[in-house]
PDB file of C-alpha atoms in Angstrom:
ATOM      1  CA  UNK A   1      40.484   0.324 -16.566  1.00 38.00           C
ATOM      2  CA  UNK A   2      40.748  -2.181 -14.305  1.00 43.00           C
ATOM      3  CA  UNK A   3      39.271  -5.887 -13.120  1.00 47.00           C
ATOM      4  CA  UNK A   4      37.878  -6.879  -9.655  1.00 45.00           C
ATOM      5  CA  UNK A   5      35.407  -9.942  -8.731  1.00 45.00           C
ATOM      6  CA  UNK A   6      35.154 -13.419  -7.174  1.00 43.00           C
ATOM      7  CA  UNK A   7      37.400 -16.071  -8.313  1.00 44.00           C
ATOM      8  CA  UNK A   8      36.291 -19.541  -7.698  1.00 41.00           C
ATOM      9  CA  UNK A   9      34.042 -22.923  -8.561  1.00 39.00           C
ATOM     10  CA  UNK A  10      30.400 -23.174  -8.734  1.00 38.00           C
ATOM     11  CA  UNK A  11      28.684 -25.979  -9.746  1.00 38.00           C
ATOM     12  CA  UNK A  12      25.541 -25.627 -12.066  1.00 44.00           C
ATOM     13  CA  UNK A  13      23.500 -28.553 -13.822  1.00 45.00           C
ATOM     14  CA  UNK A  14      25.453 -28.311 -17.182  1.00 78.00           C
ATOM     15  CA  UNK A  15      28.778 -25.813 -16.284  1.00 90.00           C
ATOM     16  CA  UNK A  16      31.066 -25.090 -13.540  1.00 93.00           C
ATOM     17  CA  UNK A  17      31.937 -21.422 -13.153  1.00 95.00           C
ATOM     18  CA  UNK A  18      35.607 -20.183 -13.192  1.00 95.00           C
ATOM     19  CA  UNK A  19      35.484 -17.532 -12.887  1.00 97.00           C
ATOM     20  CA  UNK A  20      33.876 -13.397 -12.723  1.00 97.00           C
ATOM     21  CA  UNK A  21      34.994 -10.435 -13.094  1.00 98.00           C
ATOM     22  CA  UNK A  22      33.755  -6.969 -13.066  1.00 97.00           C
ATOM     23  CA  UNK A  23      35.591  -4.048 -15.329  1.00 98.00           C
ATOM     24  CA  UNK A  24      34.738  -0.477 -15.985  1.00 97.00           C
ATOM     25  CA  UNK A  25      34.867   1.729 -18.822  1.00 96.00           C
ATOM     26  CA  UNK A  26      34.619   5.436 -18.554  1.00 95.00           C
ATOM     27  CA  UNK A  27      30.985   5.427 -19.366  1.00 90.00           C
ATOM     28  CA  UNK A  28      29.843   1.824 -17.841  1.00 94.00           C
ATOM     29  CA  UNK A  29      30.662  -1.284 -15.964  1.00 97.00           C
ATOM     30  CA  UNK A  30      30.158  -4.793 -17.797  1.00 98.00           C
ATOM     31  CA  UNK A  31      31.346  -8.732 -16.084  1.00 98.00           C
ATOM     32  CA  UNK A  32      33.204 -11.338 -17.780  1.00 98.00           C
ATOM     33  CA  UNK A  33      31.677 -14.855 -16.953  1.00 98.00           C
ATOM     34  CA  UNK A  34      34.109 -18.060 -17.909  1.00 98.00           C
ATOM     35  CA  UNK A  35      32.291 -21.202 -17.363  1.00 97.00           C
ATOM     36  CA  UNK A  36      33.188 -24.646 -18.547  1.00 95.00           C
ATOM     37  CA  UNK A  37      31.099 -28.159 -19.361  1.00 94.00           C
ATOM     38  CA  UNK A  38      30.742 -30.249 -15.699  1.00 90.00           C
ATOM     39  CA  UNK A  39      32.216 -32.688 -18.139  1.00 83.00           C
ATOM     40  CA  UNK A  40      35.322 -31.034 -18.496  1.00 80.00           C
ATOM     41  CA  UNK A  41      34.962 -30.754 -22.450  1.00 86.00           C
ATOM     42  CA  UNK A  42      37.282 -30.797 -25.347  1.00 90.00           C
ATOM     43  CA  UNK A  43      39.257 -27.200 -24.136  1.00 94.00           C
ATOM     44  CA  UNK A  44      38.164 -25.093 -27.334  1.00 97.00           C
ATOM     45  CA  UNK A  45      36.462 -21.763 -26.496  1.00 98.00           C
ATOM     46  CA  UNK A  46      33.321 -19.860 -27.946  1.00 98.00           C
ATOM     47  CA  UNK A  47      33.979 -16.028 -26.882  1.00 98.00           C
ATOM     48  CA  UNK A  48      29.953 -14.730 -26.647  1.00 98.00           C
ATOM     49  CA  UNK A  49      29.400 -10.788 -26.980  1.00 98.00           C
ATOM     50  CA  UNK A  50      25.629  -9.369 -26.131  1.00 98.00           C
ATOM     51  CA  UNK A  51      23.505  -7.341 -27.734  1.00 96.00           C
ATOM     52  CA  UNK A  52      22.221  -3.421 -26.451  1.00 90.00           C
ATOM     53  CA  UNK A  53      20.302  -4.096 -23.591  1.00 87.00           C
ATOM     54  CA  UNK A  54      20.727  -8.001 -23.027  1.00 93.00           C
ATOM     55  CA  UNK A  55      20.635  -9.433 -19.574  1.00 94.00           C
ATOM     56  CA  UNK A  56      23.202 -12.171 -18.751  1.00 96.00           C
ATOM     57  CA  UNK A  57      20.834 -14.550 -18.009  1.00 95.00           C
ATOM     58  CA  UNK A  58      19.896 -13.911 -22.213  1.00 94.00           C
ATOM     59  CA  UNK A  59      23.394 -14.557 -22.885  1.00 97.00           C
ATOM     60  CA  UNK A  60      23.592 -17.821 -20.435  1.00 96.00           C
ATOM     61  CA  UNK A  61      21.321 -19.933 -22.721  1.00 96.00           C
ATOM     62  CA  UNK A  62      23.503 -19.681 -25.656  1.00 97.00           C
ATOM     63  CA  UNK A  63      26.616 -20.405 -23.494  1.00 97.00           C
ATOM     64  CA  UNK A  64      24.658 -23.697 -22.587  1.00 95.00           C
ATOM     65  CA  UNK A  65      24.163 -24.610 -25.618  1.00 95.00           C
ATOM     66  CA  UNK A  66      28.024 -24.827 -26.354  1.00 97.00           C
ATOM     67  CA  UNK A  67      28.676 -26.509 -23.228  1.00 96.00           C
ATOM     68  CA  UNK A  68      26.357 -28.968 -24.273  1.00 93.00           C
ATOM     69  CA  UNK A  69      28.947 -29.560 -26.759  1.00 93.00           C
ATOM     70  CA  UNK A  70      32.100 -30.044 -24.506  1.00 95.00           C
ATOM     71  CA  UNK A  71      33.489 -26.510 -25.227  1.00 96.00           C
ATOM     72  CA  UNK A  72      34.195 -23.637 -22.683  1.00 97.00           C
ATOM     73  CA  UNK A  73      32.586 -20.168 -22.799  1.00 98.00           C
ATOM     74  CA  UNK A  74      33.292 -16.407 -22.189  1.00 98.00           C
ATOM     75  CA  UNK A  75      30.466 -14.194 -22.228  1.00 98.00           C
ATOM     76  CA  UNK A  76      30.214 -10.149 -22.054  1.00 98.00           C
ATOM     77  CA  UNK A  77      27.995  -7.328 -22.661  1.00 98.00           C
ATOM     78  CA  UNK A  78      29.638  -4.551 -23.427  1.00 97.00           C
ATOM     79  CA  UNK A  79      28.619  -1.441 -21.591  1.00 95.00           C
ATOM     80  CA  UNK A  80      25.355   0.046 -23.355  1.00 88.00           C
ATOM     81  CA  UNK A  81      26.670   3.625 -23.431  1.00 85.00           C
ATOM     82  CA  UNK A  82      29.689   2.644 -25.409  1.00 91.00           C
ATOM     83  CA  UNK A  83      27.771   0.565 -28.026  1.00 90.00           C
ATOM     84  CA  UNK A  84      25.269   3.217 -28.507  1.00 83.00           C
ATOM     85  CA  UNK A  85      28.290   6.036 -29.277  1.00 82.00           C
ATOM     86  CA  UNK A  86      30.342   3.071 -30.762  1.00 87.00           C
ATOM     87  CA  UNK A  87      32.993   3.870 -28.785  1.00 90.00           C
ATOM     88  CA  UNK A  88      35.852   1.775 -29.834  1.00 92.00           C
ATOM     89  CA  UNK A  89      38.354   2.587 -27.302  1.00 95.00           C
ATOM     90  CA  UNK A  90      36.142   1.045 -24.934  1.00 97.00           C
ATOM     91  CA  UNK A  91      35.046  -1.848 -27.139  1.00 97.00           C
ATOM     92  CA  UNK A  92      38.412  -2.597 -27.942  1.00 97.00           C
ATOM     93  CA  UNK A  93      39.103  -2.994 -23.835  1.00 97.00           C
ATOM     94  CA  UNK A  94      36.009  -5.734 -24.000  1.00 98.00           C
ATOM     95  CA  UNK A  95      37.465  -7.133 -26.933  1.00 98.00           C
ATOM     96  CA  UNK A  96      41.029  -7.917 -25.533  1.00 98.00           C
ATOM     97  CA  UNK A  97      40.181  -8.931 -21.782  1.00 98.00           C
ATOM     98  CA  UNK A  98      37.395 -11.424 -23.448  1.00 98.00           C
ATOM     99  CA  UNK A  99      40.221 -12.436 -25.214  1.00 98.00           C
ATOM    100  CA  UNK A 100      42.430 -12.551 -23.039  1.00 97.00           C
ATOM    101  CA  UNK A 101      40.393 -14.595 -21.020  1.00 98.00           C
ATOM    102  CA  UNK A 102      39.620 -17.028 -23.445  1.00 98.00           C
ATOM    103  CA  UNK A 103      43.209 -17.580 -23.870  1.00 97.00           C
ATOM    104  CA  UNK A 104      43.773 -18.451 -20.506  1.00 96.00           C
ATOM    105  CA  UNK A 105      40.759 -20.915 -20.255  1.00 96.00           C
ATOM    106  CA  UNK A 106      41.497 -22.698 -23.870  1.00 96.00           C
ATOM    107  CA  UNK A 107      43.576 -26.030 -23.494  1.00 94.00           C
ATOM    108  CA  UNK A 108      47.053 -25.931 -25.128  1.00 94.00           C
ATOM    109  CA  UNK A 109      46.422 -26.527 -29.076  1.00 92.00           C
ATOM    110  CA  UNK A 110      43.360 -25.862 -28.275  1.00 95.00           C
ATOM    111  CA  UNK A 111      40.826 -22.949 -30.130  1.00 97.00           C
ATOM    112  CA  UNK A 112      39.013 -19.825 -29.701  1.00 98.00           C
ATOM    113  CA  UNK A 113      35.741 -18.914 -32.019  1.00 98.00           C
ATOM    114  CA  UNK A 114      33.241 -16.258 -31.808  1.00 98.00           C
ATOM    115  CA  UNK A 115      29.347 -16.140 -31.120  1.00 98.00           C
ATOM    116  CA  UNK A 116      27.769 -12.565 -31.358  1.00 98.00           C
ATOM    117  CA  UNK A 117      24.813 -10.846 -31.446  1.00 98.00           C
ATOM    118  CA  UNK A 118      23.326  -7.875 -33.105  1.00 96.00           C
ATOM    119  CA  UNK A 119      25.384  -4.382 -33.368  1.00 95.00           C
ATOM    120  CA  UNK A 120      25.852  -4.791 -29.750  1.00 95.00           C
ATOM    121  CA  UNK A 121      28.534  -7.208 -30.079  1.00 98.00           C
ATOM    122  CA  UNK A 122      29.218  -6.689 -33.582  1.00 98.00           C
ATOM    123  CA  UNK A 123      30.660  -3.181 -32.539  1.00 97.00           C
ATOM    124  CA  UNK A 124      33.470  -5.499 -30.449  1.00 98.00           C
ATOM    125  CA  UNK A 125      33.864  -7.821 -33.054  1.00 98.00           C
ATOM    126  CA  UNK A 126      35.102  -4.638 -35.153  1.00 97.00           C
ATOM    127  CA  UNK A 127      37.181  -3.534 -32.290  1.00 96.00           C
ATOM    128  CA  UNK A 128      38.760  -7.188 -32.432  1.00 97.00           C
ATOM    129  CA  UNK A 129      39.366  -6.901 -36.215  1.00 95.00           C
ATOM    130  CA  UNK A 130      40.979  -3.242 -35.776  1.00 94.00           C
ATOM    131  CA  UNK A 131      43.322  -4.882 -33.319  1.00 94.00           C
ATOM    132  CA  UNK A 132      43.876  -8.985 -34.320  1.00 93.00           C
ATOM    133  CA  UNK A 133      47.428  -8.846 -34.905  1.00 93.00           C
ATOM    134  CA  UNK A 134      48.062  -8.096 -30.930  1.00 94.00           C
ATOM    135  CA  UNK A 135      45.101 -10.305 -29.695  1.00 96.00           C
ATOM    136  CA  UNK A 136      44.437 -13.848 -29.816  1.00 96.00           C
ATOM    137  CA  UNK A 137      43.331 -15.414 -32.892  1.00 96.00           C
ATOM    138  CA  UNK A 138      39.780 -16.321 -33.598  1.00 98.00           C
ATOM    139  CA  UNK A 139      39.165 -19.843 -35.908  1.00 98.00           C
ATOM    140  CA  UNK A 140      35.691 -18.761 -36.581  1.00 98.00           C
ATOM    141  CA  UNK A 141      32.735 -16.221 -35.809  1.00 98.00           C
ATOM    142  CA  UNK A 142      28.461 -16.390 -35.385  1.00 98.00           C
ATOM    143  CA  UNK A 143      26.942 -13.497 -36.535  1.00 98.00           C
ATOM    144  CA  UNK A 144      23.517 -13.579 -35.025  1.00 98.00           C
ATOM    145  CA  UNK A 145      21.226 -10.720 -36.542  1.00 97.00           C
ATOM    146  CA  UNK A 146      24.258  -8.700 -37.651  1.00 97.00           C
ATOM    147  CA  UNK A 147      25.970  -7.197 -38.565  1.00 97.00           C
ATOM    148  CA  UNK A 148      22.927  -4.201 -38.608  1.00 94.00           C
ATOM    149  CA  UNK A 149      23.059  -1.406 -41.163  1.00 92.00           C
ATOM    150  CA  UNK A 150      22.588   1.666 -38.962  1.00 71.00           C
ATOM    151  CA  UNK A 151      19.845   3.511 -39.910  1.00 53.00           C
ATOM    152  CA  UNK A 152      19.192   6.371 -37.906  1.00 56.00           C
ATOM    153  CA  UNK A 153      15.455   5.684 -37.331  1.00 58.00           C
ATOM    154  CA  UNK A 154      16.540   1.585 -36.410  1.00 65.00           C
ATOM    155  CA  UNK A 155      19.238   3.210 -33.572  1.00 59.00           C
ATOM    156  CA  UNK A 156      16.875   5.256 -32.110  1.00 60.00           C
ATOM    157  CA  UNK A 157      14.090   2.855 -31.920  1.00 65.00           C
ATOM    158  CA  UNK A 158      16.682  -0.009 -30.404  1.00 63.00           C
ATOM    159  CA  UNK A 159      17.237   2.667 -27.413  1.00 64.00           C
ATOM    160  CA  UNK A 160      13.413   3.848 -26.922  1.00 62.00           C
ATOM    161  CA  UNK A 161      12.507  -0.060 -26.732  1.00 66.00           C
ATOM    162  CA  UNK A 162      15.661  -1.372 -24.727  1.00 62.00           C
ATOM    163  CA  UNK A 163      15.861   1.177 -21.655  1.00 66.00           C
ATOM    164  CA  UNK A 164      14.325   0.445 -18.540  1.00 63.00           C
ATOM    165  CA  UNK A 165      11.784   3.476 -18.363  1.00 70.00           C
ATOM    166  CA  UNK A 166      10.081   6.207 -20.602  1.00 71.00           C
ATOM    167  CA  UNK A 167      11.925   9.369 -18.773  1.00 69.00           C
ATOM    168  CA  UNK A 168      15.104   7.352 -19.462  1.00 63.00           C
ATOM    169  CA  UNK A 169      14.071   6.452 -22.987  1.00 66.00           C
ATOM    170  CA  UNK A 170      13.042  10.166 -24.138  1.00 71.00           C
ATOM    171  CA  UNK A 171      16.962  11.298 -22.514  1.00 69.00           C
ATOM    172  CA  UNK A 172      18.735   8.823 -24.542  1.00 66.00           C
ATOM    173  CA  UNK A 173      16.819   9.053 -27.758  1.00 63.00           C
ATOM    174  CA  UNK A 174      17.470  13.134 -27.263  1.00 75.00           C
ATOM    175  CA  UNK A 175      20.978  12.584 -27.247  1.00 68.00           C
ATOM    176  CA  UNK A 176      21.038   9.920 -29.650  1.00 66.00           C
ATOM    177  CA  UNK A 177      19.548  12.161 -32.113  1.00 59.00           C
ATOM    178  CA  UNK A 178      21.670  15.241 -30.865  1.00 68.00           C
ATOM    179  CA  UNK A 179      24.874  13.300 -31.635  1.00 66.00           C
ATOM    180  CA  UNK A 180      23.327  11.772 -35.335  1.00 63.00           C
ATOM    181  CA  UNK A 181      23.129  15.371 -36.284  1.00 59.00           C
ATOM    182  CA  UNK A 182      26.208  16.508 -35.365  1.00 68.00           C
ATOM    183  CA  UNK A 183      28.065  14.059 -36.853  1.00 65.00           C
ATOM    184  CA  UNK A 184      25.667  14.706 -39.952  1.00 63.00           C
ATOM    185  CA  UNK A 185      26.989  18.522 -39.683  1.00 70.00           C
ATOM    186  CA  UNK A 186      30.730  17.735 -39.463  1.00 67.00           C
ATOM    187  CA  UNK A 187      31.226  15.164 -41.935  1.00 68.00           C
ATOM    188  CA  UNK A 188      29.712  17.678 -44.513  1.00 71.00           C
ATOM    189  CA  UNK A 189      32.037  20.240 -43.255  1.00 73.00           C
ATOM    190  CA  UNK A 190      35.151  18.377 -43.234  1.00 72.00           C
ATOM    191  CA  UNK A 191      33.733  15.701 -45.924  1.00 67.00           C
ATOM    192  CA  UNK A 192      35.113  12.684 -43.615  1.00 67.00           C
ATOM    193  CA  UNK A 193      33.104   9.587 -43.120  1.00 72.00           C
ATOM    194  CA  UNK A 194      29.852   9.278 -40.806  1.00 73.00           C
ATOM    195  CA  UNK A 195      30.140   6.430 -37.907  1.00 74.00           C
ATOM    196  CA  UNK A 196      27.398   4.617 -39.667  1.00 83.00           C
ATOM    197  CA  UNK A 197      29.162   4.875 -42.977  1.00 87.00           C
ATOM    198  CA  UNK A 198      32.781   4.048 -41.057  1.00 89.00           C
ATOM    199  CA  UNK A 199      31.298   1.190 -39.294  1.00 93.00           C
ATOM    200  CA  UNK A 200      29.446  -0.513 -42.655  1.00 94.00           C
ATOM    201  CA  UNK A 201      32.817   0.017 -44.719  1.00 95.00           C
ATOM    202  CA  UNK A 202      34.446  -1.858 -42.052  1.00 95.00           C
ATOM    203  CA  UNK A 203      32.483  -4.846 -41.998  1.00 96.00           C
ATOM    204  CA  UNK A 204      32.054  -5.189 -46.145  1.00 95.00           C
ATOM    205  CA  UNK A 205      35.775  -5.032 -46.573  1.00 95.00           C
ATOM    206  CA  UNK A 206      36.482  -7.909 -43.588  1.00 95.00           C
ATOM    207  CA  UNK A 207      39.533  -8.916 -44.989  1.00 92.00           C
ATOM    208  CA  UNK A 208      40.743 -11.140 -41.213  1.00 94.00           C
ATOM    209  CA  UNK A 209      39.607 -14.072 -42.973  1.00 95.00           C
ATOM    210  CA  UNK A 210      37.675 -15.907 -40.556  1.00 97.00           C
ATOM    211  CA  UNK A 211      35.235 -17.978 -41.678  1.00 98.00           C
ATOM    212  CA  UNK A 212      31.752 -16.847 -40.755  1.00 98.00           C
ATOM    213  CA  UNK A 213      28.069 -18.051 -40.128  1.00 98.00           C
ATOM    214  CA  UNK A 214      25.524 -15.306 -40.826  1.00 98.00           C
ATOM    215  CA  UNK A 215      22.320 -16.231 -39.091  1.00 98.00           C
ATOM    216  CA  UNK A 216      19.154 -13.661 -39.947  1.00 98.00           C
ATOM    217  CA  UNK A 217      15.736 -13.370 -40.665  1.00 97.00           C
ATOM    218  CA  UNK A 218      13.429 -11.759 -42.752  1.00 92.00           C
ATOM    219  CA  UNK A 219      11.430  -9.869 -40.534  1.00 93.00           C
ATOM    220  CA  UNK A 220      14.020  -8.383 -38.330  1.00 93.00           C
ATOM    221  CA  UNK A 221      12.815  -5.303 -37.238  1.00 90.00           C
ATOM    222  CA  UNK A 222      16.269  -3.946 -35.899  1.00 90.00           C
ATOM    223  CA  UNK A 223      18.859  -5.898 -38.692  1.00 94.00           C
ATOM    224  CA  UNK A 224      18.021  -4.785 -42.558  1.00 94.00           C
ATOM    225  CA  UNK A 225      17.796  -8.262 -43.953  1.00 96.00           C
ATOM    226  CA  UNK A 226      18.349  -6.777 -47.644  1.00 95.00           C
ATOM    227  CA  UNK A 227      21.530  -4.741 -46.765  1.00 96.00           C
ATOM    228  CA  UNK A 228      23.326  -8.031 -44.705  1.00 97.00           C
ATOM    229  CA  UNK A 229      22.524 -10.081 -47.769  1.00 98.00           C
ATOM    230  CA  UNK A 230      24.257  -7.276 -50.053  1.00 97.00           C
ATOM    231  CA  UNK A 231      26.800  -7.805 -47.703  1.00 97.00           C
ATOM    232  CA  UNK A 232      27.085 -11.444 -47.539  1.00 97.00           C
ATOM    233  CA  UNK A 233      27.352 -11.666 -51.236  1.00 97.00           C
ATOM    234  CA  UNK A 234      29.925  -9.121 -51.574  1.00 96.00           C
ATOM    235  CA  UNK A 235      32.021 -11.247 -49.230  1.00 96.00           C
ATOM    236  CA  UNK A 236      31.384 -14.658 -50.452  1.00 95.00           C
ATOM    237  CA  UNK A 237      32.077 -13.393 -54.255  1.00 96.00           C
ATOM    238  CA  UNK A 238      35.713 -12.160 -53.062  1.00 94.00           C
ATOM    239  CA  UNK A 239      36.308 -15.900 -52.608  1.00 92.00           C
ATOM    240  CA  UNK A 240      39.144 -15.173 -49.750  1.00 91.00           C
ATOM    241  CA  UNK A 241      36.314 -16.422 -46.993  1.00 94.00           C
ATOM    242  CA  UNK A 242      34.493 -19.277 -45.798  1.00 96.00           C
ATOM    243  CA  UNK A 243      31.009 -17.975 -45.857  1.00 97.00           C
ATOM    244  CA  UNK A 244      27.794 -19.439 -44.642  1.00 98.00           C
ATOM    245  CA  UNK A 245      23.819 -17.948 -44.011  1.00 98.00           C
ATOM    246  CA  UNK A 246      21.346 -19.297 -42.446  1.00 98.00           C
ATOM    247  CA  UNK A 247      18.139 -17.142 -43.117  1.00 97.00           C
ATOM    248  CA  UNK A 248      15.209 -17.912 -40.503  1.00 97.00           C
ATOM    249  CA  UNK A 249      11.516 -16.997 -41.647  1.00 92.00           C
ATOM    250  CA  UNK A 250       9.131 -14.773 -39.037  1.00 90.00           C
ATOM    251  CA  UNK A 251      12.105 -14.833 -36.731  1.00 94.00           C
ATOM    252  CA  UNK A 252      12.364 -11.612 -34.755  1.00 94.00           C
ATOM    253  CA  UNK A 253      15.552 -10.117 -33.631  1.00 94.00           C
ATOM    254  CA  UNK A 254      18.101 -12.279 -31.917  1.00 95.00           C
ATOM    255  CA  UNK A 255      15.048 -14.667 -31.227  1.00 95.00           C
ATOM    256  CA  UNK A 256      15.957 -17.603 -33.607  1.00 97.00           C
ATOM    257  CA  UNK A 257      17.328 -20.084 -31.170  1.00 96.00           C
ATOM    258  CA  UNK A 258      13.404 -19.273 -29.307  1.00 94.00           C
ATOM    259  CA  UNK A 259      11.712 -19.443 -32.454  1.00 93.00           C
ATOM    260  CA  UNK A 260      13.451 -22.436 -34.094  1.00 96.00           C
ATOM    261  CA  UNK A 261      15.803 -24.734 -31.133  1.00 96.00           C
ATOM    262  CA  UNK A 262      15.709 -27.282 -33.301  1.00 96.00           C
ATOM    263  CA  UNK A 263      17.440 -25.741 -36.357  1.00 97.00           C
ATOM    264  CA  UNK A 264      19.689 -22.776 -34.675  1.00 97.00           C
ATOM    265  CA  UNK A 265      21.404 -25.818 -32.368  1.00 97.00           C
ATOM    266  CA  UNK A 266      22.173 -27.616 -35.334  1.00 97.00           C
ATOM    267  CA  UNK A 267      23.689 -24.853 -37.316  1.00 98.00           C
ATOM    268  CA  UNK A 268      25.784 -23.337 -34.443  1.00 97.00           C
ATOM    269  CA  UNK A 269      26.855 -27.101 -33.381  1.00 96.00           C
ATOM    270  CA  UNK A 270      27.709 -28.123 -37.017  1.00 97.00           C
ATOM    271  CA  UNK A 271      29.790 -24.922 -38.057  1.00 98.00           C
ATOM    272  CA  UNK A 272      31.329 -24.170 -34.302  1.00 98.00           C
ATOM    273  CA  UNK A 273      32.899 -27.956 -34.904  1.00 96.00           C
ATOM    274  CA  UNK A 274      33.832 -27.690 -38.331  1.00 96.00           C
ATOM    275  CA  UNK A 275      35.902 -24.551 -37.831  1.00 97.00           C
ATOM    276  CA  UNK A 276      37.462 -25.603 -34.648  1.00 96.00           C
ATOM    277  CA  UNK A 277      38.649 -28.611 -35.948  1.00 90.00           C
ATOM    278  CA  UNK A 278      39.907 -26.881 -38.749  1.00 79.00           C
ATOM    279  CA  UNK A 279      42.365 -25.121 -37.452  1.00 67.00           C
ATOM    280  CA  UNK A 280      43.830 -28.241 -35.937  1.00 59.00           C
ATOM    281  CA  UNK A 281      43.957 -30.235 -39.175  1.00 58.00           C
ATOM    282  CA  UNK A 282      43.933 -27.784 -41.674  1.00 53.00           C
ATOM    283  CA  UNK A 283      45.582 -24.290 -42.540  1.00 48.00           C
ATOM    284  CA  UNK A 284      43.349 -21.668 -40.914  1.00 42.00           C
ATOM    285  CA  UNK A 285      42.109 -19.949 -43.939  1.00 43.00           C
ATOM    286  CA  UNK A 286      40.103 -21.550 -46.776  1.00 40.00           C
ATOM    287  CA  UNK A 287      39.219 -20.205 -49.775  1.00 36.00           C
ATOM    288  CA  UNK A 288      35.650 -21.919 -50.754  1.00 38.00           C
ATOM    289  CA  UNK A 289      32.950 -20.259 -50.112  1.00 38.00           C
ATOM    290  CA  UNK A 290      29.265 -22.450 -48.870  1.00 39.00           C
ATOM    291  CA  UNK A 291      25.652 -22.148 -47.520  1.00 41.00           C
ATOM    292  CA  UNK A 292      23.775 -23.627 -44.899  1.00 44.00           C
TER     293      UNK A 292
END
């Protein structure tokens, strides 16, 4: 796996590009954008993973919206092959060279938080927590609509509705399927866990201890808004996590910043700072648990 691209400084209305890379995985290709206020901005950095089938341009508009705060931004989407088989070998590659990168662009004392969206870049967020200890350290994370309980009915209607034609669609949904019942076949046989079930265990038993924002709605077709708040609740009554919702009404998937500007601005500004500044004046964990 390896990096090429352009290295170099554009100017924009509200950032200045770093830099852009390309990198490959065995199944996909996927860039790594690192822009920074035209300000110059405080040197913290909000690491921004995509959803299945977002556009960069999608991802941009959140990125402004930190840089509109003074803080620098690394975006990727991770390849859509390897979210839809959750591949984690591959995830974990987007999860360290985002890292990485963030790293490198974060001023000295400086920190690094999270902004993610869907299972898209919830599935690298898991890669991240499989592999923290070797990786940079994250003061905080976003979790915009996820993470989403994986219903087989939900995956296959995310890939039908996010590929680019019907022949395409009616391939991928094949296999989709195809795969859901194998997996179905061999965890009876050897009585192991199912992906879905793996991936679900992993995010109610969180233990990193980074404090997290959970923003959702109630209409989300694509994120189960009764399962997250199961979830939420079984992590806020552990008491070993700073734990905050923010539950949107008629807000469709990943479509709260459209639906509400106002409101999703002030919740990402108000926890991104609290948790950044945290770590510089505080010990990084906290123990209290609070809702937005």
């Amino acid at each position: 796996l390896g990096g090429r691209g352009r290295q170099g400084i554009l100017v924009m209305a509200s950032s200045v590009l770093l830099s852009s890379t390309r990198h490959s995985t065995a199944l996909g290709m996927y860039d790594i954008i690192v822009e920074s206020p035209s300000s110059g901005g405080s040197g913290d950095v909000v690491v921004l993973w995509g959803w299945y089938g977002a556009q960069d341009a999608h991802l941009k508009k959140y990125c402004d919206l930190h840089h509109q705060h003074g803080r620098t931004t690394v975006r990727a989407i991770a390849p859509s092959a390897d979210v839809m088989l959750r591949r984690l070998d591959a995830l974990k590659d987007v999860a360290e060279k985002t890292m990485r990168a963030a790293a490198q662009a974060a001023r000295p004392g400086r920190s690094i938080m999270a902004h993610l969206f869907s299972n898209g870049g919830c599935f690298v967020y898991e890669a991240y927590t499989n592999h923290r200890s070797q990786l940079p350290q994250l003061a905080g994370v976003i979790f915009d609509s996820a993470p989403a309980f994986m219903h087989a009915h939900t995956g296959a209607r995310v890939i039908r509705e996010h590929s680019p034609n019907l022949v395409l669609a009616a391939v991928l949904v094949s296999a989709f399927w195809s795969a859901f019942y194998v997996q179905e076949a061999l965890a009876k046989l050897t009585g192991g866990e199912r992906s879905p079930d793996l991936y679900w265990r992993t995010m109610l038993e969180d233990s990193s201890g980074i404090p997290a924002l959970y923003i959702y709605s109630d209409v989300d077709r694509f994120t189960d808004a009764q399962k997250l708040e199961e979830l939420i609740a079984l992590r806020s009554g552990r008491g070993d996590v700073r734990v905050e919702t923010a539950k949107f009404i008629d807000s469709p998937h990943v479509l709260h910043l459209r639906q509400d500007p106002q409101r999703y601005t002030a919740l990402v500004s108000t926890f991104s700072a609290s948790v950044l500044s945290s770590v510089r004046d505080a010990p990084p964990r906290t123990s209290s648990s609070s809702r937005m």
